[in-house]
Every structure is written in C-alpha cells, then in structure tokens.
mmCIF file of C-alpha atoms in Angstrom:
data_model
loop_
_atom_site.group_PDB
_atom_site.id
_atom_site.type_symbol
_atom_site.label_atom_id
_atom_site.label_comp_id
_atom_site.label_asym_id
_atom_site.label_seq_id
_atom_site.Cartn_x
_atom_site.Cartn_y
_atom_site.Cartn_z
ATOM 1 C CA UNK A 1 126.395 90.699 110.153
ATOM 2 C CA UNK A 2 124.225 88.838 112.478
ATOM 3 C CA UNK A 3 123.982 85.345 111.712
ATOM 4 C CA UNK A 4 120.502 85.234 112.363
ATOM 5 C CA UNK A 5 118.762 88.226 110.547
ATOM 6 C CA UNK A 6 116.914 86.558 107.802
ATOM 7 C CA UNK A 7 115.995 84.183 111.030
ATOM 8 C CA UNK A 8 114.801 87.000 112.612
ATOM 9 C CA UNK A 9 112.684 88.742 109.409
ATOM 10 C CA UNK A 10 111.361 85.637 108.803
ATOM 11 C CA UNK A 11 110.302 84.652 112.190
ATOM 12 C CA UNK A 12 108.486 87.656 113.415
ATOM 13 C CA UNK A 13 106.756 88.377 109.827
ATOM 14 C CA UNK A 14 105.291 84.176 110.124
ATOM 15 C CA UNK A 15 104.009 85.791 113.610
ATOM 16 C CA UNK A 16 102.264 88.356 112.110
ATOM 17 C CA UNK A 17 100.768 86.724 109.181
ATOM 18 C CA UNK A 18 99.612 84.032 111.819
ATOM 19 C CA UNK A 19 97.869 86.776 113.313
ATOM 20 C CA UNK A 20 96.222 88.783 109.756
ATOM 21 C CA UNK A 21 95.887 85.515 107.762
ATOM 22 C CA UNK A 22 96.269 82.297 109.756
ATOM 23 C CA UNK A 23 94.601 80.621 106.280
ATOM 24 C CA UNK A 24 97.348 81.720 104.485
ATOM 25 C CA UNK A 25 100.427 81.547 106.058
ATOM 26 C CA UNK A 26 101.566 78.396 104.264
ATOM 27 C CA UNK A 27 101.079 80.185 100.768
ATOM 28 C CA UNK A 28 102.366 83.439 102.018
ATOM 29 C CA UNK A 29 105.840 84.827 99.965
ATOM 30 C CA UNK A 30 108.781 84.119 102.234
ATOM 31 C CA UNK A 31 106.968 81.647 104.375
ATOM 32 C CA UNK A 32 106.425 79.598 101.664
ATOM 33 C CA UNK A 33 110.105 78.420 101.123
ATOM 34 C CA UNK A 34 112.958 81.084 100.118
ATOM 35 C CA UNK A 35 116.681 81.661 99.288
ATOM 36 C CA UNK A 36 118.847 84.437 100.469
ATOM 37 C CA UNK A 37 120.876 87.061 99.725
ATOM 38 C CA UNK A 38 122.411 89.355 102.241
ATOM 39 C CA UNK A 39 125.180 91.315 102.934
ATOM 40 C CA UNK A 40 126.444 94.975 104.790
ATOM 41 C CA UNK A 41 126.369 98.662 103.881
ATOM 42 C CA UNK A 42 127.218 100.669 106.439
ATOM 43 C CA UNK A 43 124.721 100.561 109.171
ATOM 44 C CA UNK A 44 121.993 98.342 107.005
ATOM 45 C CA UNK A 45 122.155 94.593 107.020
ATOM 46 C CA UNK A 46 120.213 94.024 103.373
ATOM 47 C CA UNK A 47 118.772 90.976 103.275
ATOM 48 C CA UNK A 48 116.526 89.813 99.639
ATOM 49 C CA UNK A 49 114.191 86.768 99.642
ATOM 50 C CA UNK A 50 113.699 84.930 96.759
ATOM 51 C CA UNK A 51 110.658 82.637 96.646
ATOM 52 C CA UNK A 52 110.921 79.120 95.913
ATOM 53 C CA UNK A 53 107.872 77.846 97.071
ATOM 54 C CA UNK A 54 109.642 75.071 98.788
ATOM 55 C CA UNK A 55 109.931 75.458 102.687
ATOM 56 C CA UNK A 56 112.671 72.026 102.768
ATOM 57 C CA UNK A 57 115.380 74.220 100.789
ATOM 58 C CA UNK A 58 117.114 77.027 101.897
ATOM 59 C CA UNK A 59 120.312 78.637 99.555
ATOM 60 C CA UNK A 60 122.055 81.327 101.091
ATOM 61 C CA UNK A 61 124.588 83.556 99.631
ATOM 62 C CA UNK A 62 126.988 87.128 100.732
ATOM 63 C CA UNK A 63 126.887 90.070 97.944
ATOM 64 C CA UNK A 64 129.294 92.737 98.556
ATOM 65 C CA UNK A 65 127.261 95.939 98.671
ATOM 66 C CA UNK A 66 129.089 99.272 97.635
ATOM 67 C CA UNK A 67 128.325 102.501 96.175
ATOM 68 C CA UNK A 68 128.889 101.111 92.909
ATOM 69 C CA UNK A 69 125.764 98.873 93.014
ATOM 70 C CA UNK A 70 123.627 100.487 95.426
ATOM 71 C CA UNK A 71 124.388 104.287 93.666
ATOM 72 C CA UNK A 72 124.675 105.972 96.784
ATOM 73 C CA UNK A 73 127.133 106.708 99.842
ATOM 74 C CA UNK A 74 124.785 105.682 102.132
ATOM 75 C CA UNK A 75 121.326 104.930 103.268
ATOM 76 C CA UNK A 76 119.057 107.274 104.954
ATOM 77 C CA UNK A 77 115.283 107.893 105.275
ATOM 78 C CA UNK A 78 115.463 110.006 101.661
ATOM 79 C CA UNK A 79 116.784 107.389 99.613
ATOM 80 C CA UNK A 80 116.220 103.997 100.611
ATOM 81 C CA UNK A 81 113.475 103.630 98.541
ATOM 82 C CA UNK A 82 115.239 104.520 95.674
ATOM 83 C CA UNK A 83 117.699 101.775 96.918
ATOM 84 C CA UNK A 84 115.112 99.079 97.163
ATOM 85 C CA UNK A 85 114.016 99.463 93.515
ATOM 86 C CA UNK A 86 117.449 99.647 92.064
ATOM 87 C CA UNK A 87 118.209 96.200 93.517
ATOM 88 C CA UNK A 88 114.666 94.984 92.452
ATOM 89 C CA UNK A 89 116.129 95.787 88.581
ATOM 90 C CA UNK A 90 119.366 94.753 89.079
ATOM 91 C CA UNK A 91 118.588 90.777 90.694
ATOM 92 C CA UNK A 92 115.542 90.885 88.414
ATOM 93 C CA UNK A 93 113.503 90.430 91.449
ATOM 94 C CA UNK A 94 109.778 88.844 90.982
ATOM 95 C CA UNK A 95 106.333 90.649 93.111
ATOM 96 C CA UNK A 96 107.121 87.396 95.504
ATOM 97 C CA UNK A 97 110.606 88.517 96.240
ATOM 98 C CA UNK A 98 111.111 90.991 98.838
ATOM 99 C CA UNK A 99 113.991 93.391 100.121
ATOM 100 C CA UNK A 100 114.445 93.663 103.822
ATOM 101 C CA UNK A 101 116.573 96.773 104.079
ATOM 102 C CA UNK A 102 117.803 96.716 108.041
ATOM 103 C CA UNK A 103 119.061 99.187 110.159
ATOM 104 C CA UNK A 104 122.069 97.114 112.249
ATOM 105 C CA UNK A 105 120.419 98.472 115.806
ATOM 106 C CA UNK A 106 117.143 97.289 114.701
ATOM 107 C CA UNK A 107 115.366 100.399 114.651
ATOM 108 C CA UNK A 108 113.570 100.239 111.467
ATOM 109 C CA UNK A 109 112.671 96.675 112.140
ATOM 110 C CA UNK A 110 108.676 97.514 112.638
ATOM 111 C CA UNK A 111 108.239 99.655 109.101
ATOM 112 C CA UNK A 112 110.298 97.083 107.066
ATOM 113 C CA UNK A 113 107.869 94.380 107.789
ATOM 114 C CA UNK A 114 104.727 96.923 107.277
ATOM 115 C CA UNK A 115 106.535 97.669 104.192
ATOM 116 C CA UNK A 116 106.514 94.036 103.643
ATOM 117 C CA UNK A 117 103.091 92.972 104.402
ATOM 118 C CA UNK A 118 101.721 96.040 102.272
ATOM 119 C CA UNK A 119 103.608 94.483 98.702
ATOM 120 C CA UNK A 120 102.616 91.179 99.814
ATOM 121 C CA UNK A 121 99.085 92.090 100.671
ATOM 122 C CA UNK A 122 99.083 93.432 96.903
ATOM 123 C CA UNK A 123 100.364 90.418 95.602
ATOM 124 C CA UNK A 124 98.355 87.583 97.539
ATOM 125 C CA UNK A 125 95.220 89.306 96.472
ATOM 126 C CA UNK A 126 93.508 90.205 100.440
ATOM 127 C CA UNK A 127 93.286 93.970 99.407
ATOM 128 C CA UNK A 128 91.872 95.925 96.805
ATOM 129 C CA UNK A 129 94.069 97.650 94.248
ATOM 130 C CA UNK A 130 91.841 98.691 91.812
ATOM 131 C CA UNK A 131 90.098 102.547 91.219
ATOM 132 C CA UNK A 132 86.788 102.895 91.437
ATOM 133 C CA UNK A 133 85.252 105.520 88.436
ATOM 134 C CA UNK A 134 82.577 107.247 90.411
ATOM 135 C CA UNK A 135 80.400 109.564 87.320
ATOM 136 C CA UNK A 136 77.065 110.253 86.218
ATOM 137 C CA UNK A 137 75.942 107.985 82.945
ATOM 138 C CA UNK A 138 75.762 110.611 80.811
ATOM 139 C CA UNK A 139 79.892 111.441 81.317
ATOM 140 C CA UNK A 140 80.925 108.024 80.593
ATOM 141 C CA UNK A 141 82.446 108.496 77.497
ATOM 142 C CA UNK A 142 84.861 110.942 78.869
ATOM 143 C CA UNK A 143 85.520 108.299 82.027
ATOM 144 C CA UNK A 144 85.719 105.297 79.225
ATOM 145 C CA UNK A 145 88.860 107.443 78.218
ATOM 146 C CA UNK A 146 90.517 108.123 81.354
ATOM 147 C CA UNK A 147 89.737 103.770 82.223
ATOM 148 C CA UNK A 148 91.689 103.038 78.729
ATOM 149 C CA UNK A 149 94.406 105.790 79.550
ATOM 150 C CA UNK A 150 94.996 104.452 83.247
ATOM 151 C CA UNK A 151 95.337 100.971 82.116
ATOM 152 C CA UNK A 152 97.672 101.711 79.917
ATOM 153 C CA UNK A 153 100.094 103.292 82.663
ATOM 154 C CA UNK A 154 99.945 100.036 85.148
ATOM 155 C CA UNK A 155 96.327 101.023 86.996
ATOM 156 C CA UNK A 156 92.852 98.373 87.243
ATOM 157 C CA UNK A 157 90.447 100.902 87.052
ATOM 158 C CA UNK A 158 86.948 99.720 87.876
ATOM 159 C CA UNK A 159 83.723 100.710 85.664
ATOM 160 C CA UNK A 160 80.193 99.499 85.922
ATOM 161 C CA UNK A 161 79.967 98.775 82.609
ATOM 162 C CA UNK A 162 82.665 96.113 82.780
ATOM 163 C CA UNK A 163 82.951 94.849 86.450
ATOM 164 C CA UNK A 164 79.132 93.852 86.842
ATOM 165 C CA UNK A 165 77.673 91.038 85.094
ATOM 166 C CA UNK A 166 74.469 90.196 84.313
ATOM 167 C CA UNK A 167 72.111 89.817 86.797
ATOM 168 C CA UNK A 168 74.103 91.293 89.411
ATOM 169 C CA UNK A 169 72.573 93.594 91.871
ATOM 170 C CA UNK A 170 73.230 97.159 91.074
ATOM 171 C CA UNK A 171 74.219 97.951 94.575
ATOM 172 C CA UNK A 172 76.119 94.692 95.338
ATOM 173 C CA UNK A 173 78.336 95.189 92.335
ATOM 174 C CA UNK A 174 79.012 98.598 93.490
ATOM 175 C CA UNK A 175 79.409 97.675 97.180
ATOM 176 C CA UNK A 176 81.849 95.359 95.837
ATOM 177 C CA UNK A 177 83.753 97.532 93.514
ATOM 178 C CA UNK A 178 84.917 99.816 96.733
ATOM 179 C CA UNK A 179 85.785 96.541 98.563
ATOM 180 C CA UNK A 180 88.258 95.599 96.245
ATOM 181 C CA UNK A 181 89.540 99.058 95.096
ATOM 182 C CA UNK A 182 91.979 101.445 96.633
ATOM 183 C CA UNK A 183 91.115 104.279 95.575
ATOM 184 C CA UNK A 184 87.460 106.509 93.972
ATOM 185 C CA UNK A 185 87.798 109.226 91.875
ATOM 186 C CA UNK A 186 84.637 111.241 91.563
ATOM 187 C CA UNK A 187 84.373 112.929 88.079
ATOM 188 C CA UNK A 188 82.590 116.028 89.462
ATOM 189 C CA UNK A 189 80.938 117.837 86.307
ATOM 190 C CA UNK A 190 78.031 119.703 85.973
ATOM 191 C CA UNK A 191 75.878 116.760 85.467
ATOM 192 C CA UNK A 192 77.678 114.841 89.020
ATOM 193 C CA UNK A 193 74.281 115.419 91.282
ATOM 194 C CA UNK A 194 74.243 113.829 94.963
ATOM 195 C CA UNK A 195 71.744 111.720 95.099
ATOM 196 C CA UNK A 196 70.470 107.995 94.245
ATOM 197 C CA UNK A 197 73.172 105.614 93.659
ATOM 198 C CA UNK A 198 76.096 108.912 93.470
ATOM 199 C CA UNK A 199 75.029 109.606 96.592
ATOM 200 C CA UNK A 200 75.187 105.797 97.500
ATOM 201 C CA UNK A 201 78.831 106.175 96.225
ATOM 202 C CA UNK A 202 80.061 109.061 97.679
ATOM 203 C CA UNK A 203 79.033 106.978 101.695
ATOM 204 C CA UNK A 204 80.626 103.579 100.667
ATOM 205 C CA UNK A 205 83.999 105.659 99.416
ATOM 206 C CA UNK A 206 83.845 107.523 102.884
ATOM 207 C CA UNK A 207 83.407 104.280 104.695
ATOM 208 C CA UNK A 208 86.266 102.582 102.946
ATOM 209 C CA UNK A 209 88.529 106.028 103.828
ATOM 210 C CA UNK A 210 87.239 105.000 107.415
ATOM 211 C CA UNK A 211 88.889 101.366 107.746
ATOM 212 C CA UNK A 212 91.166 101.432 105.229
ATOM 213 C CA UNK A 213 92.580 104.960 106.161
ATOM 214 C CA UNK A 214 95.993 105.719 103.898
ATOM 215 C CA UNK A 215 95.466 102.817 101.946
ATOM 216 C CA UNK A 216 92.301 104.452 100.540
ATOM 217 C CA UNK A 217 92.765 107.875 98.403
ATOM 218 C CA UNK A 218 89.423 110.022 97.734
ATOM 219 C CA UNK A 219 90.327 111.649 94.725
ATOM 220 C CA UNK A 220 87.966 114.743 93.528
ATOM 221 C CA UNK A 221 88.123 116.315 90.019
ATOM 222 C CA UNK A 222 85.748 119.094 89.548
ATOM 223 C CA UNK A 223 85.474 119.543 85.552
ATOM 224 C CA UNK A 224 84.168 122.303 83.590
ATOM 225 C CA UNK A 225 81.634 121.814 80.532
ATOM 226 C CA UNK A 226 80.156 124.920 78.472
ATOM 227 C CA UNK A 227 81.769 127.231 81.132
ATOM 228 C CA UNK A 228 80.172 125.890 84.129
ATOM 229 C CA UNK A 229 81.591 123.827 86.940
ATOM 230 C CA UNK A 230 80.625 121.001 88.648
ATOM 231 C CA UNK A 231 79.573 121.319 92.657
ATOM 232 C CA UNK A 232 81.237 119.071 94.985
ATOM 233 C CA UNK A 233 79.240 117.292 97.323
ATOM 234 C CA UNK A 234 78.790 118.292 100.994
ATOM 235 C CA UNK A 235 80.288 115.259 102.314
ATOM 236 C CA UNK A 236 83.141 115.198 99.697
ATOM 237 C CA UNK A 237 84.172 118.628 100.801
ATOM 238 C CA UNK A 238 86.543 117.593 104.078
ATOM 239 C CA UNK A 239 88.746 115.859 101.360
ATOM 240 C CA UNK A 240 90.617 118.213 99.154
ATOM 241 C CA UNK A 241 89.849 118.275 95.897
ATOM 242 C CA UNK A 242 91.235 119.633 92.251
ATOM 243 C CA UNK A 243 89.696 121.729 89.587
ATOM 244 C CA UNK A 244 91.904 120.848 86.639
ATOM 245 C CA UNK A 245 91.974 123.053 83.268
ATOM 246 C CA UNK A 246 91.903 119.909 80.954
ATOM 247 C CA UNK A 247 92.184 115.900 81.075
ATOM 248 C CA UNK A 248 96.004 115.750 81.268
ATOM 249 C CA UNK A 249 96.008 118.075 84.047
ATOM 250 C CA UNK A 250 93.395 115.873 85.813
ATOM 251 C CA UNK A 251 95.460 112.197 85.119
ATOM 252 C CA UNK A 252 98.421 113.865 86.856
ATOM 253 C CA UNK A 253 96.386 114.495 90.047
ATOM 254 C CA UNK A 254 94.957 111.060 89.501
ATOM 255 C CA UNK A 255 98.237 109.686 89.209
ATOM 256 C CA UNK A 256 99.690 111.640 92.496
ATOM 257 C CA UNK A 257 97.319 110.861 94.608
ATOM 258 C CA UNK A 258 96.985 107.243 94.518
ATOM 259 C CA UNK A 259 97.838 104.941 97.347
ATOM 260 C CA UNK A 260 99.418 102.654 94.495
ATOM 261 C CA UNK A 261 103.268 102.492 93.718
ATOM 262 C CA UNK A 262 103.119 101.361 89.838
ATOM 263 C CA UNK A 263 105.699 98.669 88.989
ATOM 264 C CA UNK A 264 109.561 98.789 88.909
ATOM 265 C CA UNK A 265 110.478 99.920 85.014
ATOM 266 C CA UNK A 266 111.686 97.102 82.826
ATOM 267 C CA UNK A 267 112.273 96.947 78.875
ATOM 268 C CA UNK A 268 109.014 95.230 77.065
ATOM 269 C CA UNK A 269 109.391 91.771 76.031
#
C-alpha cells in the first residue's frame, strides 16, 4: 500500500477545511492530532483515524483485512457502507474517528472526503441536525407525541414550545430553528392553513431546501381528522408528499426521508 495515503487523506482534507472553516481547522477531527490504522482489501487501501487531539504524536499500525472481518468478498458501490459501519462496531470507533475507505487508483478519492466532511460537519456542530415540527397550535398534542417518539429513536426534533425562550422574538426563534435543522415536517391536517407564521414557515423551509439542497428533506404528512383531509399548500406541492392511514405509518415516512443517518447500534450501558 502506498506509504503515503493517510499523508495524502490528511493533506488534501486540511486543504479543504482551510477553505470551509479556516477558524477551525486546528480543532477539526483528524487535523487535530490522530493515530492510524490501515491496511489492503483487494483494490481498497482502508485507512481509520483515531483522534487524539494531539498533532506532536502519530501511532501507526497494519490490520490484516479479510472476509472474515470485513463480512464480504469484496467492496463495491452496494456495500461499502455496510463495510464502514461494521468496522465502526468492531474498533469501537468514536463520532471523531473516521474511515477512509480508498479505491487503490484513487478514484473515489473526491466522495470519501465529502463523506468525511459531512460526519464531521455533524459532529463539530457548523450544520443543523435537528427537525423542525412545522403544525398549527391546536395539533400540538399529537406533534408533542411524535417529538417524544423521535427522540427516543436518535432524532433532535425542534418545537416552539421548547426551543424559544422567553422573550425571544417569535420569528427569530423560528428563523433560527430552520438554520440549525435538517429537515421540516409539516403536519398537514385539516386545521394546517397557509397563512401568518405557517405560511412564514412553509418560505424559510423552501429557502433552506434552496442552499442546503440534499442536506435539507421537506417532509409532508397530510393527516385525516373526522374524515376530512388536510390541503397541502401551493408552494409545498413541487415536493412530494404522504397521506398516511395512522401515526406509525407517518414515523416511517418521517424516518425514510430524513437526510440523517442515526447512529451505529451498540448495547446500552
């Protein structure tokens, strides 16, 4: 394997970080200090990071990689993924750690490091990862339940109720809700109307599609009540949107069309 490669990773990614966050490149996973791991599978060089924090220090050791520990006979578009995580569990990998999974010609190079910069993004706080609850007041009962079930399964929803504190402007908290979130689901029911601050809601969630792009899901659930449906707004009608028969129906559509990957499964402790 190339001598060089975590070199290589490391050097280009300090480039671009220089160039998204010059304030932060010191702090930055990897660039902060790391040890490595790497090693061959068949046309991948797989190289793991582990942060230290301390930039003086560098470890480095060779794993053998086989089928045995990667669970497959080799790597392709389909699986390596599935690949990434699996090593994640088995080195008991922390969010600073990363996986560089490389093909040996280098042709992969460009999507590992977006792939890096998009957990590490996530994990140095710069962009939003909670869900913003869009609703009229008089459904928040039924959104209060769908906040409690979605934290329970990994996600930071975001309600007004909670995020805004006193004495904060109504439309500054909100503003600032679809900042920091990746995602608004609008709980279309009967009572959803477009105007005032829905209305308000439905143009920052558009605007946030429009610079974020896939990193920002528009998720519409149009819910029945007494028999009658709620109508999706004009604006909210280029997105697709769901009509689900119940709640359980409408947390899997929730849950599939998020931008978020939930965290690698571990036993509790």
């Amino acid at each position: 394997m190339p001598k060089n490669a975590s070199e290589m990773i490391s050097g280009k990614y300090r480039e671009l970080i220089n160039q998204k966050y010059p304030h932060l490149t010191n702090s930055w996973p990897i660039l902060s200090g790391f040890n490595i791991i790497n090693g061959k599978f068949n046309q991948y060089i797989i190289v793991i990071f582990k942060d230290t924090n301390n930039r003086g220090m560098v470890a480095s050791s060779v794993a053998e990689f086989n089928y045995q520990n990667l669970g497959v006979n080799e790597i392709n578009e389909n699986n390596i993924e599935r690949v990434r995580i699996k090593l994640i569990n088995d080195y008991h990998l922390q969010p600073r750690d990363s996986i560089v999974i490389l093909k040996i010609d280098g042709s992969n190079f460009e999507s590992e490091l977006h792939k890096l910069l998009q957990r590490h993004e996530v994990v140095m706080g710069v962009v939003g990862i909670k869900i913003f609850l869009s609703h009229k007041g008089v459904d928040k009962e039924m959104v209060r339940n769908f906040k409690s079930t979605l934290e329970i399964v990994g996600f930071d929803p975001w309600l007004d109720e909670d995020a805004m504190h006193a004495g904060v402007s109504l439309e500054r908290g909100i503003r600032g809700g679809f900042t920091d979130s990746c995602a608004a689901i609008f709980f279309i029911t009967p009572n959803f109307k477009d105007e005032a601050f829905l209305a308000t809601e439905v143009d920052y969630a558009i605007s946030e599609k429009r610079k974020k792009g896939s990193q920002f899901s528009i998720i519409t659930l149009v819910l029945e009540d007494d028999g009658e449906k709620g109508t999706v707004p004009d604006l909210l009608q280029q997105y697709v949107w769901k009509e689900p028969k119940n709640e359980l129906e409408a947390l899997r559509e929730i849950i599939k069309a998020v931008p978020l990957q939930l965290g690698e499964p571990f036993f509790r402790v």
